[in-house]
Every structure is written in structure tokens, then in C-alpha cells.
Amino acid sequence: MDEMKRIETAAETVIAALGTAEIGVILGSGLGDYAESLADARRLAYSDIPGFPRSTVPGHAGMLVCGTLHGKRAVMMQGRFHYYEGWSMQDVVLPVRVMRRMGVKTLIVTNACGGVNLSFAPGDLMVISDYLTLTGVNPLMGANLDAFGPRFPDMSCVFDKGLRALAHETAKAQGFSLQEGVYCQFPGPCYETPAEIRMARILGADAVGMSTVPEAQAARHSGMRVLGISCITNMAAGILDQPLCHEEVTETANRVKERFKGLLDGVITTMI
Ligand code: HPA
């Protein structure tokens, strides 16, 4: 099906079921239950949205939840689509485009990732200042969707400066501080090798993960403001003398989730 038609068809179903929203939030590993904080929430399973892929990662519910948070209309994704699951990059960003159709102007993207910067520690939260991608693919490849944005979108400031400053101020007011750095996307699903992590560090990465970049690209293409916040769930491969495992990632994400949710709440409350 023509991509524009697929987006419009999905958006029609979503808007009929959930209404519109001004803020979109993509909830990464362990954060899914933040959607429970929405008042007057309405839910829609991805499996009930025509053209939507199905979330296959354990711990990702596969649900869009829309409601009110501190007087603002927000839609949250419980579960996202990853390139490593075998979806196309257009599949990965379909929800972002549907959110844009819902009226979303600000997208908050969250994730779990590995720390590359040696001054980071598991459990730290990091404001994403910029991205690097080593996937070699881009969701904007193919015919440009002129209804969303230009053929050659500017990416010189993907992550909104004002929102980044607000995240830092909010954390400070809540009694902790945030790291800030460059997020580098590898395709996954294997964790990186120590050599890849040394390469990423030389290239300027502070953290590595398997998501977020395509969503941020599609959001910027369609003119949204983007805030990215990562949870450093583990030190990246080869930094510590221990193997990496998904359990460590979910364990740290769970340990930090109350602080993470508090930060999101504070940012959304004060955001203009
Ligand atoms: N690498 C890639 N993705 C990740 C990691 C990591 O170390 N931790 C959590 N997601």
C-alpha cells in the first residue's frame, strides 16, 4: 500500500478511538506503566490499528494510550517497533507519523541504553544532545512524504535546546542531576562488541542503543520538537569485565523508573 495511504488509514482509526493530543511520549523498556498516570485514558491495541506492526519484545505491551496529564492531552506508546525485529524503517516510524496526524507537536522519546562515556554509571539518566547512527538506513528514504516535511530536512538541532534545559532544571528541582550526551544507534539485536564500543567512543558517542534515532528523524521531518531521555541501564560492552544481558537492562530500568517517571511528569507539567 502507498505509505501515505497507510498512515492516513491508521490515523483515522486512532483518532476515532483516542481523539487528538499535543504531546507524544514513546515509553522505552520498563517505563510502560507511566501511561497509567494519564487521566480519562483511552487505549487502543496496536493489533487493532490497520497497518500497524505488532510489538514482539517482552516487556513492551503494544498499546497506544491517550488521555490528559496536568491539563495537557498526551498520547503514549507502550512498546515501540525496532528495526532489529525485522520491521522496515517506515514501520518503525509509523506511530510517530500517526501522532503527528493526531496533532502532536512535541515528542518525548525515551529508551534504555548502554553507557559508553566512562564517567556514566548504570542508573544515570541522560538527556540526548544529538545522535549518531550506524544502521545505514533512514526512515525518510524512498518517496518523500511532502505532506509531512521536506526532502532534505535539517538535522542540525534534532533535540530541542529549550526542552533539554527544562529537563535539567526539572531534575535539579527534584534533587538529582542528568547526564547529557550523544546517543549512537546500532542496529542490534546483538549487543555491540568491545571493538564497536571503542569505535563508537572515538566517533563521539556517549551511549549506545537500538532505537530512538529513526523516531527522532521522522519527528523532526514533520516539524515536531523532540526531547530524548535515555536510561543508562548498563555500561557498554567491554567496559566492565562481565557479559551483557537483557536482565541487567530490565533490572536497572525498573530500579530507576520512579525517578524517570517523576522527571517526565515534571517536564510535561512545566512544558509550554
Ligand atoms: N547496547 C545496545 N542497546 C542497549 C544496551 C547496550 O549496551 N543497553 C540497553 N540497550
PDB file of C-alpha atoms and ligand atoms in Angstrom:
ATOM      1  CA  MET A   1       0.000   0.000   0.000  1.00  0.00           C
ATOM      2  CA  ASP A   2       1.089   3.557  -0.654  1.00  0.00           C
ATOM      3  CA  GLU A   3       2.778   4.803   2.555  1.00  0.00           C
ATOM      4  CA  MET A   4       0.700   7.978   2.750  1.00  0.00           C
ATOM      5  CA  LYS A   5      -2.484   5.937   2.453  1.00  0.00           C
ATOM      6  CA  ARG A   6      -1.270   3.536   5.173  1.00  0.00           C
ATOM      7  CA  ILE A   7      -0.594   6.472   7.527  1.00  0.00           C
ATOM      8  CA  GLU A   8      -3.979   8.106   6.828  1.00  0.00           C
ATOM      9  CA  THR A   9      -5.838   4.816   7.333  1.00  0.00           C
ATOM     10  CA  ALA A  10      -4.097   4.112  10.635  1.00  0.00           C
ATOM     11  CA  ALA A  11      -4.565   7.736  11.775  1.00  0.00           C
ATOM     12  CA  GLU A  12      -8.276   7.627  11.013  1.00  0.00           C
ATOM     13  CA  THR A  13      -8.772   4.605  13.281  1.00  0.00           C
ATOM     14  CA  VAL A  14      -6.564   6.060  16.020  1.00  0.00           C
ATOM     15  CA  ILE A  15      -8.218   9.497  16.027  1.00  0.00           C
ATOM     16  CA  ALA A  16     -11.697   7.923  16.033  1.00  0.00           C
ATOM     17  CA  ALA A  17     -10.760   5.810  19.060  1.00  0.00           C
ATOM     18  CA  LEU A  18      -8.474   8.140  21.027  1.00  0.00           C
ATOM     19  CA  GLY A  19      -9.065  11.696  19.832  1.00  0.00           C
ATOM     20  CA  THR A  20      -6.234  14.189  19.433  1.00  0.00           C
ATOM     21  CA  ALA A  21      -3.167  15.070  21.503  1.00  0.00           C
ATOM     22  CA  GLU A  22      -0.499  17.748  21.698  1.00  0.00           C
ATOM     23  CA  ILE A  23       2.270  15.691  23.340  1.00  0.00           C
ATOM     24  CA  GLY A  24       3.527  12.259  22.299  1.00  0.00           C
ATOM     25  CA  VAL A  25       5.645  10.031  24.516  1.00  0.00           C
ATOM     26  CA  ILE A  26       7.433   6.862  23.426  1.00  0.00           C
ATOM     27  CA  LEU A  27       7.918   4.768  26.536  1.00  0.00           C
ATOM     28  CA  GLY A  28      11.104   2.679  26.450  1.00  0.00           C
ATOM     29  CA  SER A  29      11.950  -0.508  28.358  1.00  0.00           C
ATOM     30  CA  GLY A  30      10.448  -0.622  31.832  1.00  0.00           C
ATOM     31  CA  LEU A  31       8.581   2.688  31.518  1.00  0.00           C
ATOM     32  CA  GLY A  32       5.355   1.354  30.015  1.00  0.00           C
ATOM     33  CA  ASP A  33       3.260   1.819  33.148  1.00  0.00           C
ATOM     34  CA  TYR A  34       3.852   5.588  33.043  1.00  0.00           C
ATOM     35  CA  ALA A  35       0.829   5.620  30.721  1.00  0.00           C
ATOM     36  CA  GLU A  36      -1.247   4.712  33.798  1.00  0.00           C
ATOM     37  CA  SER A  37      -0.779   8.275  35.022  1.00  0.00           C
ATOM     38  CA  LEU A  38      -2.998   9.607  32.230  1.00  0.00           C
ATOM     39  CA  ALA A  39      -6.432  10.778  33.394  1.00  0.00           C
ATOM     40  CA  ASP A  40      -9.525   9.757  31.401  1.00  0.00           C
ATOM     41  CA  ALA A  41      -7.324   7.351  29.474  1.00  0.00           C
ATOM     42  CA  ARG A  42      -8.481   5.601  26.339  1.00  0.00           C
ATOM     43  CA  ARG A  43      -6.490   2.688  24.943  1.00  0.00           C
ATOM     44  CA  LEU A  44      -6.031   1.081  21.587  1.00  0.00           C
ATOM     45  CA  ALA A  45      -4.016  -2.095  20.961  1.00  0.00           C
ATOM     46  CA  TYR A  46      -1.587  -1.939  18.038  1.00  0.00           C
ATOM     47  CA  SER A  47      -3.252  -5.110  16.756  1.00  0.00           C
ATOM     48  CA  ASP A  48      -6.480  -3.091  16.308  1.00  0.00           C
ATOM     49  CA  ILE A  49      -4.828  -0.405  14.174  1.00  0.00           C
ATOM     50  CA  PRO A  50      -4.793  -1.193  10.450  1.00  0.00           C
ATOM     51  CA  GLY A  51      -1.268  -1.325   9.034  1.00  0.00           C
ATOM     52  CA  PHE A  52       0.438  -1.300  12.455  1.00  0.00           C
ATOM     53  CA  PRO A  53       3.170  -3.851  13.164  1.00  0.00           C
ATOM     54  CA  ARG A  54       2.913  -5.888  16.399  1.00  0.00           C
ATOM     55  CA  SER A  55       5.322  -5.347  19.271  1.00  0.00           C
ATOM     56  CA  THR A  56       7.387  -8.523  19.762  1.00  0.00           C
ATOM     57  CA  VAL A  57       9.713  -7.538  22.606  1.00  0.00           C
ATOM     58  CA  PRO A  58       8.922  -8.906  26.079  1.00  0.00           C
ATOM     59  CA  GLY A  59       8.022  -6.054  28.418  1.00  0.00           C
ATOM     60  CA  HIS A  60       6.532  -3.935  25.599  1.00  0.00           C
ATOM     61  CA  ALA A  61       2.737  -4.016  25.825  1.00  0.00           C
ATOM     62  CA  GLY A  62       1.816  -2.912  22.292  1.00  0.00           C
ATOM     63  CA  MET A  63      -0.746  -0.268  23.163  1.00  0.00           C
ATOM     64  CA  LEU A  64      -1.455   3.391  22.449  1.00  0.00           C
ATOM     65  CA  VAL A  65      -2.840   5.185  25.491  1.00  0.00           C
ATOM     66  CA  CYS A  66      -4.258   8.691  25.241  1.00  0.00           C
ATOM     67  CA  GLY A  67      -5.551  10.962  27.978  1.00  0.00           C
ATOM     68  CA  THR A  68      -4.880  14.078  29.999  1.00  0.00           C
ATOM     69  CA  LEU A  69      -1.806  14.835  32.047  1.00  0.00           C
ATOM     70  CA  HIS A  70      -1.654  18.065  34.032  1.00  0.00           C
ATOM     71  CA  GLY A  71      -4.259  19.599  31.730  1.00  0.00           C
ATOM     72  CA  LYS A  72      -2.456  18.600  28.548  1.00  0.00           C
ATOM     73  CA  ARG A  73      -3.564  15.988  26.045  1.00  0.00           C
ATOM     74  CA  ALA A  74      -0.911  13.303  25.682  1.00  0.00           C
ATOM     75  CA  VAL A  75      -0.643  10.054  23.754  1.00  0.00           C
ATOM     76  CA  MET A  76       1.813   7.419  24.923  1.00  0.00           C
ATOM     77  CA  MET A  77       3.245   4.370  23.201  1.00  0.00           C
ATOM     78  CA  GLN A  78       3.551   1.322  25.410  1.00  0.00           C
ATOM     79  CA  GLY A  79       6.010  -0.551  23.257  1.00  0.00           C
ATOM     80  CA  ARG A  80       7.804   0.603  20.129  1.00  0.00           C
ATOM     81  CA  PHE A  81       8.936  -1.054  16.914  1.00  0.00           C
ATOM     82  CA  HIS A  82      12.611  -1.803  16.489  1.00  0.00           C
ATOM     83  CA  TYR A  83      14.494  -2.263  13.241  1.00  0.00           C
ATOM     84  CA  TYR A  84      16.073  -5.441  14.654  1.00  0.00           C
ATOM     85  CA  GLU A  85      12.652  -7.074  14.884  1.00  0.00           C
ATOM     86  CA  GLY A  86      12.693  -7.120  11.098  1.00  0.00           C
ATOM     87  CA  TRP A  87      10.313  -4.194  10.555  1.00  0.00           C
ATOM     88  CA  SER A  88      11.131  -1.676   7.864  1.00  0.00           C
ATOM     89  CA  MET A  89      12.217   1.787   8.960  1.00  0.00           C
ATOM     90  CA  GLN A  90       8.836   3.053   7.678  1.00  0.00           C
ATOM     91  CA  ASP A  91       7.117   0.604  10.037  1.00  0.00           C
ATOM     92  CA  VAL A  92       9.308   1.826  12.897  1.00  0.00           C
ATOM     93  CA  VAL A  93       8.210   5.448  12.422  1.00  0.00           C
ATOM     94  CA  LEU A  94       4.567   4.842  11.508  1.00  0.00           C
ATOM     95  CA  PRO A  95       3.364   5.641  15.051  1.00  0.00           C
ATOM     96  CA  VAL A  96       5.270   8.941  15.021  1.00  0.00           C
ATOM     97  CA  ARG A  97       3.529   9.951  11.813  1.00  0.00           C
ATOM     98  CA  VAL A  98       0.174   8.889  13.207  1.00  0.00           C
ATOM     99  CA  MET A  99       0.895  11.007  16.292  1.00  0.00           C
ATOM    100  CA  ARG A 100       1.624  13.956  14.019  1.00  0.00           C
ATOM    101  CA  ARG A 101      -1.779  13.416  12.404  1.00  0.00           C
ATOM    102  CA  MET A 102      -3.293  13.403  15.910  1.00  0.00           C
ATOM    103  CA  GLY A 103      -1.905  16.896  16.366  1.00  0.00           C
ATOM    104  CA  VAL A 104       1.237  16.064  18.344  1.00  0.00           C
ATOM    105  CA  LYS A 105       3.745  18.905  18.246  1.00  0.00           C
ATOM    106  CA  THR A 106       6.180  17.736  20.920  1.00  0.00           C
ATOM    107  CA  LEU A 107       7.595  14.225  21.080  1.00  0.00           C
ATOM    108  CA  ILE A 108       9.370  12.821  24.113  1.00  0.00           C
ATOM    109  CA  VAL A 109      11.415   9.747  23.226  1.00  0.00           C
ATOM    110  CA  THR A 110      12.783   7.503  25.958  1.00  0.00           C
ATOM    111  CA  ASN A 111      14.967   4.419  25.885  1.00  0.00           C
ATOM    112  CA  ALA A 112      17.290   2.106  27.749  1.00  0.00           C
ATOM    113  CA  CYS A 113      20.883   2.177  26.576  1.00  0.00           C
ATOM    114  CA  GLY A 114      24.458   1.257  27.357  1.00  0.00           C
ATOM    115  CA  GLY A 115      26.887   3.823  28.743  1.00  0.00           C
ATOM    116  CA  VAL A 116      29.941   4.475  26.582  1.00  0.00           C
ATOM    117  CA  ASN A 117      31.141   7.585  28.410  1.00  0.00           C
ATOM    118  CA  LEU A 118      33.296   6.306  31.261  1.00  0.00           C
ATOM    119  CA  SER A 119      32.007   8.962  33.654  1.00  0.00           C
ATOM    120  CA  PHE A 120      28.473   7.485  33.418  1.00  0.00           C
ATOM    121  CA  ALA A 121      27.105   4.818  35.764  1.00  0.00           C
ATOM    122  CA  PRO A 122      24.192   2.387  35.421  1.00  0.00           C
ATOM    123  CA  GLY A 123      21.063   4.107  36.676  1.00  0.00           C
ATOM    124  CA  ASP A 124      22.035   7.539  35.323  1.00  0.00           C
ATOM    125  CA  LEU A 125      19.518   9.373  33.173  1.00  0.00           C
ATOM    126  CA  MET A 126      20.893  11.169  30.120  1.00  0.00           C
ATOM    127  CA  VAL A 127      19.423  13.995  28.072  1.00  0.00           C
ATOM    128  CA  ILE A 128      20.195  13.249  24.435  1.00  0.00           C
ATOM    129  CA  SER A 129      22.090  16.168  22.913  1.00  0.00           C
ATOM    130  CA  ASP A 130      22.492  14.672  19.434  1.00  0.00           C
ATOM    131  CA  TYR A 131      22.589  11.346  17.631  1.00  0.00           C
ATOM    132  CA  LEU A 132      24.877   9.186  15.559  1.00  0.00           C
ATOM    133  CA  THR A 133      23.577   6.243  13.601  1.00  0.00           C
ATOM    134  CA  LEU A 134      25.388   3.175  12.378  1.00  0.00           C
ATOM    135  CA  THR A 135      22.349   1.400  10.946  1.00  0.00           C
ATOM    136  CA  GLY A 136      22.988   2.644   7.415  1.00  0.00           C
ATOM    137  CA  VAL A 137      19.279   3.148   6.793  1.00  0.00           C
ATOM    138  CA  ASN A 138      16.912   6.045   7.266  1.00  0.00           C
ATOM    139  CA  PRO A 139      13.111   6.156   7.571  1.00  0.00           C
ATOM    140  CA  LEU A 140      12.980   9.109   5.180  1.00  0.00           C
ATOM    141  CA  MET A 141      14.404   7.075   2.291  1.00  0.00           C
ATOM    142  CA  GLY A 142      12.012   6.484  -0.588  1.00  0.00           C
ATOM    143  CA  ALA A 143       9.464   8.910  -1.987  1.00  0.00           C
ATOM    144  CA  ASN A 144       9.339  11.992   0.225  1.00  0.00           C
ATOM    145  CA  LEU A 145       6.104  12.458   2.148  1.00  0.00           C
ATOM    146  CA  ASP A 146       5.632  16.109   1.213  1.00  0.00           C
ATOM    147  CA  ALA A 147       2.585  16.370   3.475  1.00  0.00           C
ATOM    148  CA  PHE A 148       4.906  15.825   6.461  1.00  0.00           C
ATOM    149  CA  GLY A 149       8.081  17.666   5.546  1.00  0.00           C
ATOM    150  CA  PRO A 150      10.804  18.468   3.022  1.00  0.00           C
ATOM    151  CA  ARG A 151      13.005  16.070   1.034  1.00  0.00           C
ATOM    152  CA  PHE A 152      16.184  17.223   2.781  1.00  0.00           C
ATOM    153  CA  PRO A 153      15.259  18.108   6.367  1.00  0.00           C
ATOM    154  CA  ASP A 154      17.717  19.990   8.543  1.00  0.00           C
ATOM    155  CA  MET A 155      19.068  17.898  11.444  1.00  0.00           C
ATOM    156  CA  SER A 156      21.426  20.485  12.935  1.00  0.00           C
ATOM    157  CA  CYS A 157      19.376  20.662  16.132  1.00  0.00           C
ATOM    158  CA  VAL A 158      17.303  17.482  16.477  1.00  0.00           C
ATOM    159  CA  PHE A 159      16.834  17.688  20.240  1.00  0.00           C
ATOM    160  CA  ASP A 160      15.193  20.939  21.287  1.00  0.00           C
ATOM    161  CA  LYS A 161      17.505  23.185  23.336  1.00  0.00           C
ATOM    162  CA  GLY A 162      14.711  24.645  25.446  1.00  0.00           C
ATOM    163  CA  LEU A 163      13.343  21.222  26.358  1.00  0.00           C
ATOM    164  CA  ARG A 164      16.830  19.954  27.194  1.00  0.00           C
ATOM    165  CA  ALA A 165      17.338  22.904  29.544  1.00  0.00           C
ATOM    166  CA  LEU A 166      13.908  22.274  31.071  1.00  0.00           C
ATOM    167  CA  ALA A 167      14.817  18.616  31.701  1.00  0.00           C
ATOM    168  CA  HIS A 168      17.978  19.670  33.549  1.00  0.00           C
ATOM    169  CA  GLU A 169      16.105  22.273  35.632  1.00  0.00           C
ATOM    170  CA  THR A 170      13.367  19.784  36.465  1.00  0.00           C
ATOM    171  CA  ALA A 171      15.845  17.146  37.616  1.00  0.00           C
ATOM    172  CA  LYS A 172      17.684  19.725  39.719  1.00  0.00           C
ATOM    173  CA  ALA A 173      14.463  20.787  41.407  1.00  0.00           C
ATOM    174  CA  GLN A 174      13.784  17.112  42.145  1.00  0.00           C
ATOM    175  CA  GLY A 175      17.221  16.697  43.754  1.00  0.00           C
ATOM    176  CA  PHE A 176      19.282  14.905  41.142  1.00  0.00           C
ATOM    177  CA  SER A 177      21.260  15.727  38.042  1.00  0.00           C
ATOM    178  CA  LEU A 178      21.126  14.435  34.487  1.00  0.00           C
ATOM    179  CA  GLN A 179      23.942  13.434  32.219  1.00  0.00           C
ATOM    180  CA  GLU A 180      23.890  14.803  28.695  1.00  0.00           C
ATOM    181  CA  GLY A 181      25.393  13.226  25.596  1.00  0.00           C
ATOM    182  CA  VAL A 182      25.309  11.761  22.130  1.00  0.00           C
ATOM    183  CA  TYR A 183      23.197   8.653  21.542  1.00  0.00           C
ATOM    184  CA  CYS A 184      24.518   6.235  18.954  1.00  0.00           C
ATOM    185  CA  GLN A 185      22.175   3.718  17.356  1.00  0.00           C
ATOM    186  CA  PHE A 186      23.485   0.301  16.383  1.00  0.00           C
ATOM    187  CA  PRO A 187      21.067  -1.982  14.527  1.00  0.00           C
ATOM    188  CA  GLY A 188      21.009  -4.743  17.173  1.00  0.00           C
ATOM    189  CA  PRO A 189      19.768  -7.216  18.230  1.00  0.00           C
ATOM    190  CA  CYS A 190      23.197  -8.344  19.416  1.00  0.00           C
ATOM    191  CA  TYR A 191      24.824  -6.105  21.902  1.00  0.00           C
ATOM    192  CA  GLU A 192      27.920  -4.442  20.498  1.00  0.00           C
ATOM    193  CA  THR A 193      31.415  -5.862  20.670  1.00  0.00           C
ATOM    194  CA  PRO A 194      34.091  -4.118  22.770  1.00  0.00           C
ATOM    195  CA  ALA A 195      35.752  -3.037  19.492  1.00  0.00           C
ATOM    196  CA  GLU A 196      32.490  -1.471  18.308  1.00  0.00           C
ATOM    197  CA  ILE A 197      32.177   0.374  21.597  1.00  0.00           C
ATOM    198  CA  ARG A 198      35.733   1.732  21.293  1.00  0.00           C
ATOM    199  CA  MET A 199      34.854   2.825  17.755  1.00  0.00           C
ATOM    200  CA  ALA A 200      31.636   4.495  18.938  1.00  0.00           C
ATOM    201  CA  ARG A 201      33.580   6.373  21.631  1.00  0.00           C
ATOM    202  CA  ILE A 202      36.113   7.621  19.079  1.00  0.00           C
ATOM    203  CA  LEU A 203      33.200   8.769  16.912  1.00  0.00           C
ATOM    204  CA  GLY A 204      31.797  10.803  19.785  1.00  0.00           C
ATOM    205  CA  ALA A 205      29.150   8.535  21.310  1.00  0.00           C
ATOM    206  CA  ASP A 206      28.276   8.740  24.993  1.00  0.00           C
ATOM    207  CA  ALA A 207      25.659   5.989  24.915  1.00  0.00           C
ATOM    208  CA  VAL A 208      24.590   3.188  22.573  1.00  0.00           C
ATOM    209  CA  GLY A 209      21.191   1.667  21.916  1.00  0.00           C
ATOM    210  CA  MET A 210      18.964   0.050  19.318  1.00  0.00           C
ATOM    211  CA  SER A 211      16.158   2.597  18.862  1.00  0.00           C
ATOM    212  CA  THR A 212      15.193   6.288  19.020  1.00  0.00           C
ATOM    213  CA  VAL A 213      17.107   7.695  16.034  1.00  0.00           C
ATOM    214  CA  PRO A 214      14.525   6.858  13.321  1.00  0.00           C
ATOM    215  CA  GLU A 215      11.700   8.156  15.513  1.00  0.00           C
ATOM    216  CA  ALA A 216      13.579  11.406  16.118  1.00  0.00           C
ATOM    217  CA  GLN A 217      14.306  11.728  12.383  1.00  0.00           C
ATOM    218  CA  ALA A 218      10.654  11.255  11.418  1.00  0.00           C
ATOM    219  CA  ALA A 219       9.539  13.644  14.161  1.00  0.00           C
ATOM    220  CA  ARG A 220      11.917  16.372  13.028  1.00  0.00           C
ATOM    221  CA  HIS A 221      10.970  15.770   9.404  1.00  0.00           C
ATOM    222  CA  SER A 222       7.390  16.598  10.325  1.00  0.00           C
ATOM    223  CA  GLY A 223       8.413  19.646  12.354  1.00  0.00           C
ATOM    224  CA  MET A 224       7.918  18.327  15.887  1.00  0.00           C
ATOM    225  CA  ARG A 225      10.014  19.447  18.843  1.00  0.00           C
ATOM    226  CA  VAL A 226      11.876  16.455  20.254  1.00  0.00           C
ATOM    227  CA  LEU A 227      13.182  15.659  23.720  1.00  0.00           C
ATOM    228  CA  GLY A 228      15.153  12.443  24.164  1.00  0.00           C
ATOM    229  CA  ILE A 229      15.924  10.917  27.547  1.00  0.00           C
ATOM    230  CA  SER A 230      17.914   7.714  27.994  1.00  0.00           C
ATOM    231  CA  CYS A 231      18.301   5.479  30.984  1.00  0.00           C
ATOM    232  CA  ILE A 232      21.849   4.137  31.173  1.00  0.00           C
ATOM    233  CA  THR A 233      20.983   0.588  32.188  1.00  0.00           C
ATOM    234  CA  ASN A 234      24.471  -0.909  31.886  1.00  0.00           C
ATOM    235  CA  MET A 235      27.971   0.016  30.894  1.00  0.00           C
ATOM    236  CA  ALA A 236      28.502  -0.851  27.216  1.00  0.00           C
ATOM    237  CA  ALA A 237      30.378  -3.967  26.119  1.00  0.00           C
ATOM    238  CA  GLY A 238      33.998  -4.365  27.190  1.00  0.00           C
ATOM    239  CA  ILE A 239      33.969  -1.608  29.823  1.00  0.00           C
ATOM    240  CA  LEU A 240      33.374  -3.926  32.748  1.00  0.00           C
ATOM    241  CA  ASP A 241      34.702  -7.461  32.964  1.00  0.00           C
ATOM    242  CA  GLN A 242      31.257  -9.025  32.614  1.00  0.00           C
ATOM    243  CA  PRO A 243      28.890 -10.070  29.834  1.00  0.00           C
ATOM    244  CA  LEU A 244      25.813  -8.001  28.911  1.00  0.00           C
ATOM    245  CA  CYS A 245      22.331  -9.402  29.330  1.00  0.00           C
ATOM    246  CA  HIS A 246      18.736  -8.246  28.903  1.00  0.00           C
ATOM    247  CA  GLU A 247      18.042  -8.983  32.593  1.00  0.00           C
ATOM    248  CA  GLU A 248      20.552  -6.337  33.690  1.00  0.00           C
ATOM    249  CA  VAL A 249      18.859  -3.860  31.362  1.00  0.00           C
ATOM    250  CA  THR A 250      15.353  -4.524  32.726  1.00  0.00           C
ATOM    251  CA  GLU A 251      16.592  -4.669  36.317  1.00  0.00           C
ATOM    252  CA  THR A 252      18.241  -1.221  36.134  1.00  0.00           C
ATOM    253  CA  ALA A 253      15.318   0.226  34.158  1.00  0.00           C
ATOM    254  CA  ASN A 254      12.972  -0.959  36.924  1.00  0.00           C
ATOM    255  CA  ARG A 255      15.208   0.409  39.669  1.00  0.00           C
ATOM    256  CA  VAL A 256      15.241   3.867  38.079  1.00  0.00           C
ATOM    257  CA  LYS A 257      11.709   4.020  36.766  1.00  0.00           C
ATOM    258  CA  GLU A 258      10.138   6.068  39.588  1.00  0.00           C
ATOM    259  CA  ARG A 259      12.787   8.754  39.162  1.00  0.00           C
ATOM    260  CA  PHE A 260      12.365   8.599  35.377  1.00  0.00           C
ATOM    261  CA  LYS A 261       8.574   8.931  35.641  1.00  0.00           C
ATOM    262  CA  GLY A 262       8.945  11.828  38.089  1.00  0.00           C
ATOM    263  CA  LEU A 263      11.219  13.609  35.641  1.00  0.00           C
ATOM    264  CA  LEU A 264       8.799  13.115  32.733  1.00  0.00           C
ATOM    265  CA  ASP A 265       5.954  14.319  34.894  1.00  0.00           C
ATOM    266  CA  GLY A 266       7.842  17.442  35.918  1.00  0.00           C
ATOM    267  CA  VAL A 267       8.853  18.213  32.345  1.00  0.00           C
ATOM    268  CA  ILE A 268       5.342  17.730  30.966  1.00  0.00           C
ATOM    269  CA  THR A 269       3.832  19.849  33.763  1.00  0.00           C
ATOM    270  CA  THR A 270       6.043  22.843  33.081  1.00  0.00           C
ATOM    271  CA  MET A 271       6.430  22.475  29.345  1.00  0.00           C
ATOM    272  CA  ILE A 272       4.852  25.244  27.253  1.00  0.00           C
TER     273      ILE A 272
HETATM  274  N1  HPA B   1      23.717  -1.684  23.796  1.00  0.00           N
HETATM  275  C1  HPA B   1      22.665  -1.528  22.969  1.00  0.00           C
HETATM  276  N2  HPA B   1      21.422  -1.386  23.392  1.00  0.00           N
HETATM  277  C2  HPA B   1      21.221  -1.382  24.717  1.00  0.00           C
HETATM  278  C3  HPA B   1      22.259  -1.541  25.641  1.00  0.00           C
HETATM  279  C4  HPA B   1      23.587  -1.687  25.151  1.00  0.00           C
HETATM  280  O1  HPA B   1      24.573  -1.825  25.899  1.00  0.00           O
HETATM  281  N3  HPA B   1      21.704  -1.496  26.890  1.00  0.00           N
HETATM  282  C5  HPA B   1      20.368  -1.306  26.701  1.00  0.00           C
HETATM  283  N4  HPA B   1      20.071  -1.253  25.394  1.00  0.00           N
END
